[in-house]
């Protein structure tokens, strides 16, 4: 026997799904769909590329949100605040102070983490509605700061001329280059989140997601892990914000408005909260779906709304959940 | 104006030629000229941008009725950007890559136009805007606006106060939108030139339901008039607050849909003045070239929309006419050619005023076209 | 009760003195003295709202409490459930507190959350599977999809993964069929006979009394009586305690 006992157990635990071809297919399905959508955009370019590029940025944003809301089962309406910090840090530092892209992004990340710590430390002790309200306030206050602090943010006028994504002299300016860079970022994010979920930290998140009291009774430091989860999600939010401003080349407060929160919640629930593939599939579907209905003109919103409701009726655990449900049904 | 007549004559000549030749033209050259509009049909810019879109459409219809531009029918492609910059990028992109539009005559969502500006510039498509211009030189190169400079609205009001009243202290009440902020800055900068003193500057948000704190502060500072800058329901709110406070201050508001002003006038009566663009006071205007041009627009506009406010729509009309003039002058609907020829337009009589573009100036209205008006007995009256 | 089941009285393993608890302004548990001897199975009985769960939560420090609690001769911190748990005082909470979306395997792993030694972890798994063979069959199944009885087994199994020095159970029979309850309680008996002290909060007094060495009877947040199960002859007598 070369495998350690606990690996053997792990294998045993996954055996029912692993054995079947269908199980494989069901687990791969969301990724295949995502790959097809991105592949299509890569080939076709143009308008599809723009839509998918935004979707990929949102996939990172929502993956971050998923750590806090899905893996840890908390509620945050303030995730846009961290995207705003990352986005504005990148925008201001690269245009006004001519910093490099990575240092600016790093500064945004540090800023977002510091803010998340300062805000999370007291608020994460709040429960239920109070926590939600507190996070909602964070998002709104950050938006207001972006509007009012115009000596730095230029207010509603926004900051333009932000350099494109690039590293060591190579710049991603064409649609395809941007899509490839973003895809790499999304893959890295997904691997990171999957890794977090499997780790001890991830198990602790799952524990306090299940029941804070039970987690506490098992010796899990609930407050500390909630804060850690909040920080991780803030970090991904900040990265998404930075990527956004570099891809668009412009930033204004509206980007980080309540609309962003609503959109990301839709993506999270449509894709499947708490799953690894969910945020990616959700971001792609929720971004692409309204565009496919654009031809309906005035009925675009109606068609999109109907599609969302149908999705949530027939796939209440999200699209990623739908595939696993099929898998479970077929392999009893 | 000879220039104007020249252009119109050219358009007419071209149109007639095109109409005559239409039968023998090969299909390819009769391909439609596509105008793209990124407009906030929903969201905060909806009122303004819907009017702008309708104005563009009325202009396109009028030109098509005469045979289009250089033998090509005009087709208007409108996409809703929901007043959001990210959506704007998407719809600009869609119109460029899927619809292959030739030129943009886009709405008033500044952030949306800014967000898309570098992409549009890279694609070498000119944009004729209703919003303020982007900041970057590379982007301004491809962007033009029908919007008069922010200062004009402020200066019109200051002129009135200087010439017709003995009020020398004013307060500024503004919302945080870029255009309002620009006006606020102008107000602070130019007041002295008009012998006025800005004794208070207060801001509010577009959805505020009470402005009495701001108004009281301005009153306490000794102001005799409020220069209100910003659109929407807050104008009526401010009027009601003024009345509740029994204030004697005048209120002079910025340009707005006339529909908003009627209830305000009922509350404040002769203490209420507003900046109006010429198309809004058409009936009260003396005969002039401007009036004649507005007439051309107002005919089809009123036929279609009755007494709906023509202000923003008339700018959309101007946007189309300016673009078409550039196309006809350059005999080309290629992006760079249109761009170059817009820069050459001078003395062009539009519905809002006379447009003079140069390479250095992409904001065509250079003389103050506004009037100050009031509403007396349900009638709009020009006071200056 | 046979002599073999008798508690080994080497001084109490767990001893609470003047332990009281409150939720906000409401006193949920009046000061109580409470003891568990080595190898003892102590039942805590009483009607709904008697303060039984609160007693367990107060021992863990999950609720605002006052008084002293000592475990194996050393004082337990009063406001730090994580530290209490790390000392081997492990609670199986009311409603089981299993993590529904996670697999049986993942739930069990969470029990040994603090453990890094793989071999030790494996030993604990083996012990749990020995007690609850059914859990081994369902390792890959999500916990939420199992029956109530199986979920309770999982909750106890997960607690055992933490290698408890004393096990506190809050109404393990809640919502379970009598047959299943019997099965669970029987397993608790087995555990206890292996030397593990157990505190069992139960509403089903007769079943609990069959296992227990001693029983505390609570009512309205107060200790009413400490019962020796051997002295309880009939249901009527128990009822007298309840309504005394």
PDB file of N, CA, C and O in Angstrom, chain B residues 147-206:
ATOM      1  N   UNK B 147     -23.287  69.996 -26.949  1.00  0.00           N
ATOM      2  CA  UNK B 147     -23.592  70.623 -25.667  1.00  0.00           C
ATOM      3  C   UNK B 147     -22.915  71.992 -25.587  1.00  0.00           C
ATOM      4  O   UNK B 147     -21.721  72.101 -25.829  1.00  0.00           O
ATOM      5  N   UNK B 148     -23.647  73.037 -25.229  1.00  0.00           N
ATOM      6  CA  UNK B 148     -23.005  74.336 -25.042  1.00  0.00           C
ATOM      7  C   UNK B 148     -22.093  74.283 -23.813  1.00  0.00           C
ATOM      8  O   UNK B 148     -22.328  73.490 -22.904  1.00  0.00           O
ATOM      9  N   UNK B 149     -21.062  75.111 -23.769  1.00  0.00           N
ATOM     10  CA  UNK B 149     -20.179  75.125 -22.598  1.00  0.00           C
ATOM     11  C   UNK B 149     -20.982  75.349 -21.312  1.00  0.00           C
ATOM     12  O   UNK B 149     -21.981  76.080 -21.304  1.00  0.00           O
ATOM     13  N   UNK B 150     -20.504  74.718 -20.243  1.00  0.00           N
ATOM     14  CA  UNK B 150     -21.243  74.750 -18.988  1.00  0.00           C
ATOM     15  C   UNK B 150     -21.481  76.173 -18.493  1.00  0.00           C
ATOM     16  O   UNK B 150     -22.475  76.467 -17.844  1.00  0.00           O
ATOM     17  N   UNK B 151     -20.556  77.039 -18.801  1.00  0.00           N
ATOM     18  CA  UNK B 151     -20.660  78.402 -18.286  1.00  0.00           C
ATOM     19  C   UNK B 151     -21.848  79.186 -18.825  1.00  0.00           C
ATOM     20  O   UNK B 151     -22.373  80.075 -18.148  1.00  0.00           O
ATOM     21  N   UNK B 152     -22.292  78.837 -20.031  1.00  0.00           N
ATOM     22  CA  UNK B 152     -23.346  79.644 -20.665  1.00  0.00           C
ATOM     23  C   UNK B 152     -24.610  79.711 -19.828  1.00  0.00           C
ATOM     24  O   UNK B 152     -25.246  80.749 -19.724  1.00  0.00           O
ATOM     25  N   UNK B 153     -24.991  78.575 -19.260  1.00  0.00           N
ATOM     26  CA  UNK B 153     -26.219  78.567 -18.468  1.00  0.00           C
ATOM     27  C   UNK B 153     -26.082  79.450 -17.231  1.00  0.00           C
ATOM     28  O   UNK B 153     -27.019  80.126 -16.822  1.00  0.00           O
ATOM     29  N   UNK B 154     -24.883  79.423 -16.640  1.00  0.00           N
ATOM     30  CA  UNK B 154     -24.646  80.228 -15.444  1.00  0.00           C
ATOM     31  C   UNK B 154     -24.609  81.708 -15.803  1.00  0.00           C
ATOM     32  O   UNK B 154     -25.255  82.541 -15.159  1.00  0.00           O
ATOM     33  N   UNK B 155     -23.884  82.014 -16.871  1.00  0.00           N
ATOM     34  CA  UNK B 155     -23.703  83.419 -17.239  1.00  0.00           C
ATOM     35  C   UNK B 155     -25.016  84.093 -17.613  1.00  0.00           C
ATOM     36  O   UNK B 155     -25.238  85.259 -17.308  1.00  0.00           O
ATOM     37  N   UNK B 156     -25.903  83.311 -18.240  1.00  0.00           N
ATOM     38  CA  UNK B 156     -27.204  83.878 -18.602  1.00  0.00           C
ATOM     39  C   UNK B 156     -27.931  84.352 -17.352  1.00  0.00           C
ATOM     40  O   UNK B 156     -28.534  85.422 -17.322  1.00  0.00           O
ATOM     41  N   UNK B 157     -27.855  83.527 -16.321  1.00  0.00           N
ATOM     42  CA  UNK B 157     -28.549  83.882 -15.086  1.00  0.00           C
ATOM     43  C   UNK B 157     -27.871  85.074 -14.401  1.00  0.00           C
ATOM     44  O   UNK B 157     -28.540  85.963 -13.868  1.00  0.00           O
ATOM     45  N   UNK B 158     -26.545  85.080 -14.402  1.00  0.00           N
ATOM     46  CA  UNK B 158     -25.822  86.192 -13.779  1.00  0.00           C
ATOM     47  C   UNK B 158     -26.118  87.507 -14.501  1.00  0.00           C
ATOM     48  O   UNK B 158     -26.289  88.549 -13.866  1.00  0.00           O
ATOM     49  N   UNK B 159     -26.174  87.432 -15.819  1.00  0.00           N
ATOM     50  CA  UNK B 159     -26.486  88.632 -16.615  1.00  0.00           C
ATOM     51  C   UNK B 159     -27.808  89.235 -16.169  1.00  0.00           C
ATOM     52  O   UNK B 159     -27.934  90.434 -15.975  1.00  0.00           O
ATOM     53  N   UNK B 160     -28.788  88.361 -16.009  1.00  0.00           N
ATOM     54  CA  UNK B 160     -30.119  88.833 -15.623  1.00  0.00           C
ATOM     55  C   UNK B 160     -30.057  89.511 -14.259  1.00  0.00           C
ATOM     56  O   UNK B 160     -30.580  90.617 -14.068  1.00  0.00           O
ATOM     57  N   UNK B 161     -29.409  88.849 -13.304  1.00  0.00           N
ATOM     58  CA  UNK B 161     -29.335  89.405 -11.956  1.00  0.00           C
ATOM     59  C   UNK B 161     -28.633  90.763 -11.977  1.00  0.00           C
ATOM     60  O   UNK B 161     -29.056  91.711 -11.311  1.00  0.00           O
ATOM     61  N   UNK B 162     -27.572  90.855 -12.773  1.00  0.00           N
ATOM     62  CA  UNK B 162     -26.811  92.105 -12.848  1.00  0.00           C
ATOM     63  C   UNK B 162     -27.636  93.212 -13.501  1.00  0.00           C
ATOM     64  O   UNK B 162     -27.718  94.318 -12.982  1.00  0.00           O
ATOM     65  N   UNK B 163     -28.304  92.862 -14.585  1.00  0.00           N
ATOM     66  CA  UNK B 163     -28.967  93.903 -15.376  1.00  0.00           C
ATOM     67  C   UNK B 163     -30.357  94.263 -14.862  1.00  0.00           C
ATOM     68  O   UNK B 163     -30.791  95.393 -14.980  1.00  0.00           O
ATOM     69  N   UNK B 164     -31.082  93.276 -14.342  1.00  0.00           N
ATOM     70  CA  UNK B 164     -32.499  93.528 -14.067  1.00  0.00           C
ATOM     71  C   UNK B 164     -32.856  93.555 -12.585  1.00  0.00           C
ATOM     72  O   UNK B 164     -33.993  93.788 -12.235  1.00  0.00           O
ATOM     73  N   UNK B 165     -31.902  93.228 -11.701  1.00  0.00           N
ATOM     74  CA  UNK B 165     -32.227  93.220 -10.268  1.00  0.00           C
ATOM     75  C   UNK B 165     -31.123  93.930  -9.505  1.00  0.00           C
ATOM     76  O   UNK B 165     -30.064  94.231 -10.057  1.00  0.00           O
ATOM     77  N   UNK B 166     -31.386  94.194  -8.204  1.00  0.00           N
ATOM     78  CA  UNK B 166     -30.284  94.729  -7.395  1.00  0.00           C
ATOM     79  C   UNK B 166     -29.722  93.657  -6.461  1.00  0.00           C
ATOM     80  O   UNK B 166     -29.043  93.959  -5.484  1.00  0.00           O
ATOM     81  N   UNK B 167     -30.001  92.406  -6.780  1.00  0.00           N
ATOM     82  CA  UNK B 167     -29.420  91.302  -6.007  1.00  0.00           C
ATOM     83  C   UNK B 167     -27.942  91.201  -6.355  1.00  0.00           C
ATOM     84  O   UNK B 167     -27.561  91.157  -7.518  1.00  0.00           O
ATOM     85  N   UNK B 168     -27.104  91.172  -5.314  1.00  0.00           N
ATOM     86  CA  UNK B 168     -25.666  91.059  -5.557  1.00  0.00           C
ATOM     87  C   UNK B 168     -25.048  89.844  -4.851  1.00  0.00           C
ATOM     88  O   UNK B 168     -23.871  89.556  -5.033  1.00  0.00           O
ATOM     89  N   UNK B 169     -25.860  89.182  -4.015  1.00  0.00           N
ATOM     90  CA  UNK B 169     -25.352  87.981  -3.337  1.00  0.00           C
ATOM     91  C   UNK B 169     -26.193  86.777  -3.752  1.00  0.00           C
ATOM     92  O   UNK B 169     -27.424  86.833  -3.679  1.00  0.00           O
ATOM     93  N   UNK B 170     -25.517  85.715  -4.174  1.00  0.00           N
ATOM     94  CA  UNK B 170     -26.257  84.537  -4.623  1.00  0.00           C
ATOM     95  C   UNK B 170     -25.713  83.275  -3.949  1.00  0.00           C
ATOM     96  O   UNK B 170     -24.577  83.242  -3.474  1.00  0.00           O
ATOM     97  N   UNK B 171     -26.580  82.267  -3.901  1.00  0.00           N
ATOM     98  CA  UNK B 171     -26.154  80.961  -3.413  1.00  0.00           C
ATOM     99  C   UNK B 171     -26.261  79.948  -4.549  1.00  0.00           C
ATOM    100  O   UNK B 171     -27.116  80.088  -5.427  1.00  0.00           O
ATOM    101  N   UNK B 172     -25.394  78.956  -4.540  1.00  0.00           N
ATOM    102  CA  UNK B 172     -25.429  77.917  -5.575  1.00  0.00           C
ATOM    103  C   UNK B 172     -25.877  76.608  -4.944  1.00  0.00           C
ATOM    104  O   UNK B 172     -25.350  76.193  -3.901  1.00  0.00           O
ATOM    105  N   UNK B 173     -26.864  75.978  -5.552  1.00  0.00           N
ATOM    106  CA  UNK B 173     -27.393  74.702  -5.064  1.00  0.00           C
ATOM    107  C   UNK B 173     -27.249  73.702  -6.212  1.00  0.00           C
ATOM    108  O   UNK B 173     -27.845  73.891  -7.272  1.00  0.00           O
ATOM    109  N   UNK B 174     -26.432  72.665  -6.005  1.00  0.00           N
ATOM    110  CA  UNK B 174     -26.128  71.799  -7.154  1.00  0.00           C
ATOM    111  C   UNK B 174     -26.118  70.330  -6.763  1.00  0.00           C
ATOM    112  O   UNK B 174     -25.947  69.974  -5.599  1.00  0.00           O
ATOM    113  N   UNK B 175     -26.293  69.459  -7.767  1.00  0.00           N
ATOM    114  CA  UNK B 175     -26.137  68.026  -7.545  1.00  0.00           C
ATOM    115  C   UNK B 175     -24.724  67.612  -7.978  1.00  0.00           C
ATOM    116  O   UNK B 175     -23.971  68.437  -8.501  1.00  0.00           O
ATOM    117  N   UNK B 176     -24.340  66.356  -7.711  1.00  0.00           N
ATOM    118  CA  UNK B 176     -22.930  66.009  -7.946  1.00  0.00           C
ATOM    119  C   UNK B 176     -22.608  65.482  -9.351  1.00  0.00           C
ATOM    120  O   UNK B 176     -21.562  64.876  -9.543  1.00  0.00           O
ATOM    121  N   UNK B 177     -23.469  65.694 -10.338  1.00  0.00           N
ATOM    122  CA  UNK B 177     -23.155  65.203 -11.679  1.00  0.00           C
ATOM    123  C   UNK B 177     -22.053  66.065 -12.306  1.00  0.00           C
ATOM    124  O   UNK B 177     -21.875  67.223 -11.921  1.00  0.00           O
ATOM    125  N   UNK B 178     -21.310  65.503 -13.251  1.00  0.00           N
ATOM    126  CA  UNK B 178     -20.171  66.250 -13.814  1.00  0.00           C
ATOM    127  C   UNK B 178     -20.584  67.597 -14.387  1.00  0.00           C
ATOM    128  O   UNK B 178     -19.911  68.608 -14.176  1.00  0.00           O
ATOM    129  N   UNK B 179     -21.714  67.618 -15.102  1.00  0.00           N
ATOM    130  CA  UNK B 179     -22.132  68.864 -15.747  1.00  0.00           C
ATOM    131  C   UNK B 179     -22.494  69.906 -14.692  1.00  0.00           C
ATOM    132  O   UNK B 179     -22.174  71.093 -14.828  1.00  0.00           O
ATOM    133  N   UNK B 180     -23.146  69.449 -13.616  1.00  0.00           N
ATOM    134  CA  UNK B 180     -23.499  70.375 -12.546  1.00  0.00           C
ATOM    135  C   UNK B 180     -22.242  70.890 -11.843  1.00  0.00           C
ATOM    136  O   UNK B 180     -22.141  72.071 -11.500  1.00  0.00           O
ATOM    137  N   UNK B 181     -21.289  70.009 -11.652  1.00  0.00           N
ATOM    138  CA  UNK B 181     -20.048  70.427 -10.987  1.00  0.00           C
ATOM    139  C   UNK B 181     -19.298  71.456 -11.826  1.00  0.00           C
ATOM    140  O   UNK B 181     -18.755  72.424 -11.300  1.00  0.00           O
ATOM    141  N   UNK B 182     -19.301  71.226 -13.152  1.00  0.00           N
ATOM    142  CA  UNK B 182     -18.659  72.193 -14.036  1.00  0.00           C
ATOM    143  C   UNK B 182     -19.319  73.561 -13.887  1.00  0.00           C
ATOM    144  O   UNK B 182     -18.650  74.589 -13.757  1.00  0.00           O
ATOM    145  N   UNK B 183     -20.662  73.547 -13.889  1.00  0.00           N
ATOM    146  CA  UNK B 183     -21.391  74.815 -13.776  1.00  0.00           C
ATOM    147  C   UNK B 183     -21.100  75.505 -12.451  1.00  0.00           C
ATOM    148  O   UNK B 183     -20.938  76.715 -12.379  1.00  0.00           O
ATOM    149  N   UNK B 184     -21.046  74.703 -11.390  1.00  0.00           N
ATOM    150  CA  UNK B 184     -20.772  75.251 -10.065  1.00  0.00           C
ATOM    151  C   UNK B 184     -19.430  75.976 -10.080  1.00  0.00           C
ATOM    152  O   UNK B 184     -19.296  77.098  -9.595  1.00  0.00           O
ATOM    153  N   UNK B 185     -18.422  75.311 -10.660  1.00  0.00           N
ATOM    154  CA  UNK B 185     -17.090  75.901 -10.705  1.00  0.00           C
ATOM    155  C   UNK B 185     -17.104  77.211 -11.489  1.00  0.00           C
ATOM    156  O   UNK B 185     -16.530  78.216 -11.062  1.00  0.00           O
ATOM    157  N   UNK B 186     -17.816  77.184 -12.624  1.00  0.00           N
ATOM    158  CA  UNK B 186     -17.914  78.403 -13.419  1.00  0.00           C
ATOM    159  C   UNK B 186     -18.566  79.517 -12.598  1.00  0.00           C
ATOM    160  O   UNK B 186     -18.097  80.656 -12.569  1.00  0.00           O
ATOM    161  N   UNK B 187     -19.635  79.150 -11.895  1.00  0.00           N
ATOM    162  CA  UNK B 187     -20.359  80.155 -11.114  1.00  0.00           C
ATOM    163  C   UNK B 187     -19.418  80.826 -10.124  1.00  0.00           C
ATOM    164  O   UNK B 187     -19.397  82.053  -9.975  1.00  0.00           O
ATOM    165  N   UNK B 188     -18.595  80.011  -9.447  1.00  0.00           N
ATOM    166  CA  UNK B 188     -17.670  80.578  -8.470  1.00  0.00           C
ATOM    167  C   UNK B 188     -16.614  81.468  -9.151  1.00  0.00           C
ATOM    168  O   UNK B 188     -16.221  82.495  -8.616  1.00  0.00           O
ATOM    169  N   UNK B 189     -16.208  81.015 -10.353  1.00  0.00           N
ATOM    170  CA  UNK B 189     -15.128  81.738 -11.031  1.00  0.00           C
ATOM    171  C   UNK B 189     -15.573  83.058 -11.643  1.00  0.00           C
ATOM    172  O   UNK B 189     -14.808  84.018 -11.655  1.00  0.00           O
ATOM    173  N   UNK B 190     -16.796  83.093 -12.198  1.00  0.00           N
ATOM    174  CA  UNK B 190     -17.166  84.278 -12.984  1.00  0.00           C
ATOM    175  C   UNK B 190     -18.048  85.266 -12.229  1.00  0.00           C
ATOM    176  O   UNK B 190     -18.335  86.353 -12.738  1.00  0.00           O
ATOM    177  N   UNK B 191     -18.498  84.906 -11.020  1.00  0.00           N
ATOM    178  CA  UNK B 191     -19.443  85.776 -10.320  1.00  0.00           C
ATOM    179  C   UNK B 191     -18.919  87.215 -10.238  1.00  0.00           C
ATOM    180  O   UNK B 191     -19.661  88.168 -10.528  1.00  0.00           O
ATOM    181  N   UNK B 192     -17.653  87.339  -9.861  1.00  0.00           N
ATOM    182  CA  UNK B 192     -17.087  88.675  -9.664  1.00  0.00           C
ATOM    183  C   UNK B 192     -17.190  89.520 -10.929  1.00  0.00           C
ATOM    184  O   UNK B 192     -17.455  90.725 -10.876  1.00  0.00           O
ATOM    185  N   UNK B 193     -17.027  88.837 -12.070  1.00  0.00           N
ATOM    186  CA  UNK B 193     -17.100  89.535 -13.351  1.00  0.00           C
ATOM    187  C   UNK B 193     -18.464  90.193 -13.549  1.00  0.00           C
ATOM    188  O   UNK B 193     -18.592  91.196 -14.249  1.00  0.00           O
ATOM    189  N   UNK B 194     -19.480  89.621 -12.931  1.00  0.00           N
ATOM    190  CA  UNK B 194     -20.835  90.180 -13.047  1.00  0.00           C
ATOM    191  C   UNK B 194     -21.199  91.016 -11.829  1.00  0.00           C
ATOM    192  O   UNK B 194     -22.359  91.314 -11.595  1.00  0.00           O
ATOM    193  N   UNK B 195     -20.197  91.327 -11.003  1.00  0.00           N
ATOM    194  CA  UNK B 195     -20.452  92.120  -9.811  1.00  0.00           C
ATOM    195  C   UNK B 195     -21.236  91.359  -8.764  1.00  0.00           C
ATOM    196  O   UNK B 195     -21.898  91.939  -7.900  1.00  0.00           O
ATOM    197  N   UNK B 196     -21.166  90.037  -8.810  1.00  0.00           N
ATOM    198  CA  UNK B 196     -21.923  89.227  -7.860  1.00  0.00           C
ATOM    199  C   UNK B 196     -20.978  88.511  -6.910  1.00  0.00           C
ATOM    200  O   UNK B 196     -19.792  88.353  -7.194  1.00  0.00           O
ATOM    201  N   UNK B 197     -21.549  88.076  -5.811  1.00  0.00           N
ATOM    202  CA  UNK B 197     -20.769  87.346  -4.832  1.00  0.00           C
ATOM    203  C   UNK B 197     -21.498  86.041  -4.510  1.00  0.00           C
ATOM    204  O   UNK B 197     -22.679  86.065  -4.187  1.00  0.00           O
ATOM    205  N   UNK B 198     -20.769  84.929  -4.623  1.00  0.00           N
ATOM    206  CA  UNK B 198     -21.373  83.642  -4.255  1.00  0.00           C
ATOM    207  C   UNK B 198     -21.178  83.457  -2.757  1.00  0.00           C
ATOM    208  O   UNK B 198     -20.063  83.252  -2.284  1.00  0.00           O
ATOM    209  N   UNK B 199     -22.264  83.562  -1.998  1.00  0.00           N
ATOM    210  CA  UNK B 199     -22.121  83.524  -0.539  1.00  0.00           C
ATOM    211  C   UNK B 199     -22.345  82.124   0.034  1.00  0.00           C
ATOM    212  O   UNK B 199     -22.107  81.894   1.210  1.00  0.00           O
ATOM    213  N   UNK B 200     -22.813  81.232  -0.790  1.00  0.00           N
ATOM    214  CA  UNK B 200     -23.005  79.868  -0.282  1.00  0.00           C
ATOM    215  C   UNK B 200     -23.052  78.874  -1.420  1.00  0.00           C
ATOM    216  O   UNK B 200     -23.625  79.160  -2.472  1.00  0.00           O
ATOM    217  N   UNK B 201     -22.407  77.730  -1.226  1.00  0.00           N
ATOM    218  CA  UNK B 201     -22.489  76.645  -2.215  1.00  0.00           C
ATOM    219  C   UNK B 201     -22.931  75.395  -1.473  1.00  0.00           C
ATOM    220  O   UNK B 201     -22.265  74.955  -0.535  1.00  0.00           O
ATOM    221  N   UNK B 202     -24.083  74.883  -1.854  1.00  0.00           N
ATOM    222  CA  UNK B 202     -24.608  73.700  -1.168  1.00  0.00           C
ATOM    223  C   UNK B 202     -24.883  72.608  -2.202  1.00  0.00           C
ATOM    224  O   UNK B 202     -25.322  72.899  -3.308  1.00  0.00           O
ATOM    225  N   UNK B 203     -24.645  71.352  -1.797  1.00  0.00           N
ATOM    226  CA  UNK B 203     -24.929  70.273  -2.741  1.00  0.00           C
ATOM    227  C   UNK B 203     -26.043  69.379  -2.209  1.00  0.00           C
ATOM    228  O   UNK B 203     -26.365  69.395  -1.028  1.00  0.00           O
ATOM    229  N   UNK B 204     -26.654  68.650  -3.114  1.00  0.00           N
ATOM    230  CA  UNK B 204     -27.717  67.717  -2.725  1.00  0.00           C
ATOM    231  C   UNK B 204     -27.605  66.523  -3.652  1.00  0.00           C
ATOM    232  O   UNK B 204     -26.843  66.544  -4.619  1.00  0.00           O
ATOM    233  N   UNK B 205     -28.362  65.481  -3.324  1.00  0.00           N
ATOM    234  CA  UNK B 205     -28.379  64.317  -4.210  1.00  0.00           C
ATOM    235  C   UNK B 205     -29.702  64.253  -4.963  1.00  0.00           C
ATOM    236  O   UNK B 205     -30.720  64.717  -4.472  1.00  0.00           O
ATOM    237  N   UNK B 206     -29.652  63.657  -6.139  1.00  0.00           N
ATOM    238  CA  UNK B 206     -30.794  63.698  -7.048  1.00  0.00           C
ATOM    239  C   UNK B 206     -32.074  63.138  -6.430  1.00  0.00           C
ATOM    240  O   UNK B 206     -33.171  63.472  -6.835  1.00  0.00           O
TER     241      UNK B 206
END
